[in-house]
Coordinates of C-alpha atoms in Angstrom, one line a residue:
X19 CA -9.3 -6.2 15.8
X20 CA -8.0 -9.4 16.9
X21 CA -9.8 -11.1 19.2
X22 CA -8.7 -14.7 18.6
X23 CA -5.1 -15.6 17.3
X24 CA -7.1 -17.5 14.7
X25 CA -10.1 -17.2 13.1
X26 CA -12.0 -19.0 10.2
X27 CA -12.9 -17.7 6.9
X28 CA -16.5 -17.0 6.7
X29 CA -18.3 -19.3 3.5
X30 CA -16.8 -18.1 0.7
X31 CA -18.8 -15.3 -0.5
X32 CA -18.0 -15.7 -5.0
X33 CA -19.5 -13.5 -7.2
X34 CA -18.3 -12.6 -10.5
X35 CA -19.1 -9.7 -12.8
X36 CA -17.9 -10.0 -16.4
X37 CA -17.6 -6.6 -18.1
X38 CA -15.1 -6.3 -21.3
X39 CA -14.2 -10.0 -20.7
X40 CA -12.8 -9.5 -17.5
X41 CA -14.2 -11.6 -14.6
X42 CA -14.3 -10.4 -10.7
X43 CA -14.2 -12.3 -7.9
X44 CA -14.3 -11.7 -4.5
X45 CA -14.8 -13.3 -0.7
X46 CA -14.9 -12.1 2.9
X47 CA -11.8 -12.8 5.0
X48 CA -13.2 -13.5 8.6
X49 CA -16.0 -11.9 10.0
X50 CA -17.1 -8.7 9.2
X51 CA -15.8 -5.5 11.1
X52 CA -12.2 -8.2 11.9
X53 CA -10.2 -4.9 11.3
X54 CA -12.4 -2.1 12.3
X55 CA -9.2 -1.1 14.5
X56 CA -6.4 -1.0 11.7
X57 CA -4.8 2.0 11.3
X58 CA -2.3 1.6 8.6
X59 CA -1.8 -1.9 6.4
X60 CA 1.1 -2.5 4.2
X61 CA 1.8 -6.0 2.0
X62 CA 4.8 -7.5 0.6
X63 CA 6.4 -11.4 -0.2
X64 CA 2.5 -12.4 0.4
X65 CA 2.5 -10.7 4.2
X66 CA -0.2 -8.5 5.4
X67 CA 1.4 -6.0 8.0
X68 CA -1.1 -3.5 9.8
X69 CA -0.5 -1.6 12.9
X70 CA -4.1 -1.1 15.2
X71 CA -5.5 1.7 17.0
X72 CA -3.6 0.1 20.3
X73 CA -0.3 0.2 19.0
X74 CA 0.3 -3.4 18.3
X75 CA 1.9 -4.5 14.9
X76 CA 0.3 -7.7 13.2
X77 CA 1.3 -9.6 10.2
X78 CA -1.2 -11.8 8.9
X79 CA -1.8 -14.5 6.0
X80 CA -5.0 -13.1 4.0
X81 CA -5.1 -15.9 2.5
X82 CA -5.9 -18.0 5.1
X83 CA -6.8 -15.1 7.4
X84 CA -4.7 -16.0 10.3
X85 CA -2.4 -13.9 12.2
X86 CA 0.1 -13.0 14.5
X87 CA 1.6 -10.1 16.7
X88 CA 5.3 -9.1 15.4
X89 CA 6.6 -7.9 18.8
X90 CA 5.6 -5.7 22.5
X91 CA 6.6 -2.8 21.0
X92 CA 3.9 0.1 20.9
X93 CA 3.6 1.9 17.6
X94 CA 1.1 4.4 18.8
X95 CA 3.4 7.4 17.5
X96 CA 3.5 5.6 14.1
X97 CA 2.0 7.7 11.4
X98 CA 3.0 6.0 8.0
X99 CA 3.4 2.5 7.5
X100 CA 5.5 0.4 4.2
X101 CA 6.5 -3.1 3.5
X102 CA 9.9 -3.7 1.6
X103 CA 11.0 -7.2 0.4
X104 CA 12.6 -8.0 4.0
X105 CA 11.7 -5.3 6.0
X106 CA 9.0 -3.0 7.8
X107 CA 9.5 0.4 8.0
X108 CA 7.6 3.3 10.2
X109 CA 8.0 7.1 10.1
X110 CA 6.9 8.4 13.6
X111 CA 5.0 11.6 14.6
X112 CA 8.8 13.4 15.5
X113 CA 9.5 12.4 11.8
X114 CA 12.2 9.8 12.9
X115 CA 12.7 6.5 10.5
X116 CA 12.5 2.8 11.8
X117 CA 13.2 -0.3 10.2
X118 CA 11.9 -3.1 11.7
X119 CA 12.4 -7.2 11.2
X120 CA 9.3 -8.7 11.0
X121 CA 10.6 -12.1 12.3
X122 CA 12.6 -11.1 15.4
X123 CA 10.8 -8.2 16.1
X124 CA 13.7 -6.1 16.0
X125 CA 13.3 -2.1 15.8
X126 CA 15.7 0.1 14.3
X127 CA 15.6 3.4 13.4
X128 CA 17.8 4.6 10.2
X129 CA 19.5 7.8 9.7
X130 CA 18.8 11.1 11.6
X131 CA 16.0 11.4 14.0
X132 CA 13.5 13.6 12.4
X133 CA 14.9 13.1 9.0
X134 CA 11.6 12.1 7.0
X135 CA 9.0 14.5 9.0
X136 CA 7.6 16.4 6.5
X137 CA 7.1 13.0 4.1
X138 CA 3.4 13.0 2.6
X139 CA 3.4 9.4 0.7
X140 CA 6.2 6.6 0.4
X141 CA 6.7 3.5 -0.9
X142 CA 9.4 0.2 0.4
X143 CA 11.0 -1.5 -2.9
X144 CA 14.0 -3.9 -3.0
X145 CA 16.3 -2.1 -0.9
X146 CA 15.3 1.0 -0.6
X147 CA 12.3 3.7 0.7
X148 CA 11.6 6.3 -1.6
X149 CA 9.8 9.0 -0.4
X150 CA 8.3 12.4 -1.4
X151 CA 7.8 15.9 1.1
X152 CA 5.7 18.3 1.1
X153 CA 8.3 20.3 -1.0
X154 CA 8.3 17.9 -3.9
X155 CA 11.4 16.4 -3.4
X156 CA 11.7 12.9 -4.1
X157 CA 14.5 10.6 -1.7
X158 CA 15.5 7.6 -1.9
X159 CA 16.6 5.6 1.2
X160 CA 19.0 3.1 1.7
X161 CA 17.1 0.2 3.6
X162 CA 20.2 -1.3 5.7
X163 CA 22.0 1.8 6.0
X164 CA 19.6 4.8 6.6
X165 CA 21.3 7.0 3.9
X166 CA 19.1 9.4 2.1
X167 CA 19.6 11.0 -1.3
X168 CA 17.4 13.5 -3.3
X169 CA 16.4 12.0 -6.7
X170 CA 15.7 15.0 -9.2
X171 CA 14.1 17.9 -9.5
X172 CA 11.3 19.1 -6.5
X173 CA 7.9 18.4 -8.8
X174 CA 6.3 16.2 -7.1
X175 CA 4.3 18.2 -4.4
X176 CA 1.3 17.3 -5.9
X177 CA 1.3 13.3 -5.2
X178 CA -1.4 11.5 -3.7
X179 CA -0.9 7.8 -4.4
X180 CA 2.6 6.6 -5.2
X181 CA 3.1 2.5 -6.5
X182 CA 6.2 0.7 -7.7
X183 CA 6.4 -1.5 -11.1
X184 CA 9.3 -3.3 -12.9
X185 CA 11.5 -1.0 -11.6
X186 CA 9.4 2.1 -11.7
X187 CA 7.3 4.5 -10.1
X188 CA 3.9 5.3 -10.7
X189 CA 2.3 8.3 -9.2
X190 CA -1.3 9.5 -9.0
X191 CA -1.4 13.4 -8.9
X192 CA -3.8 15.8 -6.8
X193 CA -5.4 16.4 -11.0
X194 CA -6.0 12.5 -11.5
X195 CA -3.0 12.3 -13.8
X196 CA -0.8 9.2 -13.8
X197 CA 3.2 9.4 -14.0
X198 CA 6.1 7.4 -14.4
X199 CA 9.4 8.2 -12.4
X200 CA 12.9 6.6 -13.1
X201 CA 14.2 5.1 -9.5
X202 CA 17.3 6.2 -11.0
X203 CA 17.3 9.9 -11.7
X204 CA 13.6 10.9 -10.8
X205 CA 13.0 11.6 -14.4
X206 CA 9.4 11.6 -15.2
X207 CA 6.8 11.1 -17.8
X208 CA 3.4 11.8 -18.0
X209 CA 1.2 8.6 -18.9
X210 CA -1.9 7.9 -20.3
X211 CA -4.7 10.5 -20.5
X212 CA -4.3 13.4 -18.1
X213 CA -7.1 13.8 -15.3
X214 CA -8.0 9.8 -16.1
X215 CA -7.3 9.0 -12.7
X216 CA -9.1 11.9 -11.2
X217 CA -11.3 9.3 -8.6
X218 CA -9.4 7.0 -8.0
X219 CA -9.7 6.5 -3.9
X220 CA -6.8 3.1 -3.5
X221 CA -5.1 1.3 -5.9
X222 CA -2.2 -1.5 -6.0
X223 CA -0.1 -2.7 -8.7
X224 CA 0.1 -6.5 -10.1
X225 CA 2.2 -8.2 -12.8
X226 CA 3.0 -5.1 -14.4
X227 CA -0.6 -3.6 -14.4
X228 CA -2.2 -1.2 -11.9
X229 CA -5.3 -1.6 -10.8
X230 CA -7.5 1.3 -8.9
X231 CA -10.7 1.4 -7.2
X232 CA -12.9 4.4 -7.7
X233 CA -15.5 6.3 -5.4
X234 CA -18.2 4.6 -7.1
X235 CA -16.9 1.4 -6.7
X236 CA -15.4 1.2 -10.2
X237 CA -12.6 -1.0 -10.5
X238 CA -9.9 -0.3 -13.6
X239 CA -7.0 -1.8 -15.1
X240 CA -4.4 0.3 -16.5
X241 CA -1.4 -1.1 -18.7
X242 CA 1.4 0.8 -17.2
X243 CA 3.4 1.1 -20.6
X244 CA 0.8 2.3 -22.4
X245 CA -1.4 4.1 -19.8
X246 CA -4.3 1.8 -21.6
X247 CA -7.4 1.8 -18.9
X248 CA -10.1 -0.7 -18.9
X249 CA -12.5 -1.0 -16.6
X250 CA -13.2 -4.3 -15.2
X251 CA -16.2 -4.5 -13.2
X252 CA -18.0 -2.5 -10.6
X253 CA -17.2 -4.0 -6.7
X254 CA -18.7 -2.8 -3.4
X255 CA -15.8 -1.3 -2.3
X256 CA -16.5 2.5 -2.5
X257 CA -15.7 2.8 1.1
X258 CA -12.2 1.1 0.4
X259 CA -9.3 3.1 3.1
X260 CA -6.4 -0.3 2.4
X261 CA -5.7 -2.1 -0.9
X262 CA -2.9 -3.9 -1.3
X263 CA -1.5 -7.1 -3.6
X264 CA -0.6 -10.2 -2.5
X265 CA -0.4 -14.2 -3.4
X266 CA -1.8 -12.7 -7.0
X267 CA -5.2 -11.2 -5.4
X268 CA -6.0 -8.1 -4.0
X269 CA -7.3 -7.7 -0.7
X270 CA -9.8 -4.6 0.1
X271 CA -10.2 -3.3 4.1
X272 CA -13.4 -1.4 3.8
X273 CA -14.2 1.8 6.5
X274 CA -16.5 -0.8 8.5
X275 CA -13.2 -2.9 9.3
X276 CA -14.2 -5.9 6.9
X277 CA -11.4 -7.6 4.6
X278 CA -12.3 -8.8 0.9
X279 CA -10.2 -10.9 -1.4
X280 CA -10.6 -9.9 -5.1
X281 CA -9.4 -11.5 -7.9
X282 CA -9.4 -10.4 -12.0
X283 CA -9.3 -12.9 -14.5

């Protein structure tokens, strides 16, 4: 992936589509294929963090598409990847948990070694990693102190995308239905039309909305207290494997390893 330590933004590429008053915009970030290598990518406080096939951990401005290597250490045996509010956080192939400051570099790992091994899908909020395994229990994990608590009953096995909102969680299930899941008490609620998410391939919430990419390249807006969905345009991004939010844009890495900044007004 990188190259150069800095790169310029290609001419900005704007187009907009306007379907049920919504406008789409997009632009390359750097030339095309610029992550062709990244293996996971994770965003928080405006901060793109992706690991590369090499092992080398990067965060990056998307805005401005510049960059920068976090430390030496190689995160080859890294196999999931989430940004909190202050921290980075890897689970390893053994299943063991590390936190990781993204300014010093320094790498931690939290709680018992081989603690979070049979996680499928996670997600880093103010202070703590919540989590769900392959059983369909969901945890929730201290971020400075490693301790890890079941939240609720096991029913959420069936998880495929997992996002965090106001204080919530939002989960996309194997059937394309959306939930809503108390950080508290796991409690959940069905919302929104069942199977309505059924093709949805990446999605990232923003200002209290979630918005999801489908695998035609259909891009939707749903009103997490309602479960409302609106479709807002249709982007070429039906090879999308990273979406995240940040700065109040999306930005889209595509299979081929090219980075697109979207915007929905």
């Amino acid at each position: 992936m990188k190259t150069k330590k800095i790169l310029l933004l290609v001419p900005a590429m704007l187009i907009g589509i306007l379907i049920h008053a919504q406008s789409v915009t997009w632009r390359q970030v750097n030339g095309p294929g610029t992550w062709s290598h990244t293996k996971f990518a994770a965003a928080t406080n405006g901060v793109l963090y992706s690991i590369e096939q090499s092992g080398q951990l990067y965060k990056t401005d998307p805005t401005a598409g510049t960059w920068s290597q976090i430390d030496t250490v190689s995160y080859v045996n890294t196999v999931q990847l989430y940004a909190g509010s202050k921290s980075v956080f890897t689970i390893e192939k053994d299943g063991s948990l590390f936190r990781i400051n993204p300014d010093s570099g320094e790498w931690k790992r939290l709680g018992e070694a081989g603690d979070w091994a049979n996680t499928i899908v996670g997600i880093a909020t103010y202070g703590y990693l919540f989590t769900i395994e392959s059983n369909g229990a969901l945890y929730a994990t201290n971020a400075n102190t490693g301790v890890k608590l079941r939240i609720g009953k096991a029913e959420f096995a069936s998880t495929q995308h997992l996002f965090e909102a106001a204080g919530k969680l939002y989960s996309i299930e194997k059937d394309g239905s959306l939930y809503e899941t108390s950080e508290a008490d796991g409690n959940r609620k069905k919302v929104g039309t069942s199977n309505a998410w059924a093709n949805s391939i990446a999605g990232a919430t923003l200002a209290g909305k979630l918005y999801t990419i489908e695998n035609d390249g259909s891009l939707y807006i749903t009103e997490l207290v309602s479960g409302g969905r609106q479709k807002a345009g249709v982007v070429p991004f039906d090879k999308t494997r990273f979406m995240v939010s940040a700065k109040g844009k999306f930005y889209i890495i595509e299979a081929s390893g090219s980075m697109y900044e979207a915007g929905v007004n």
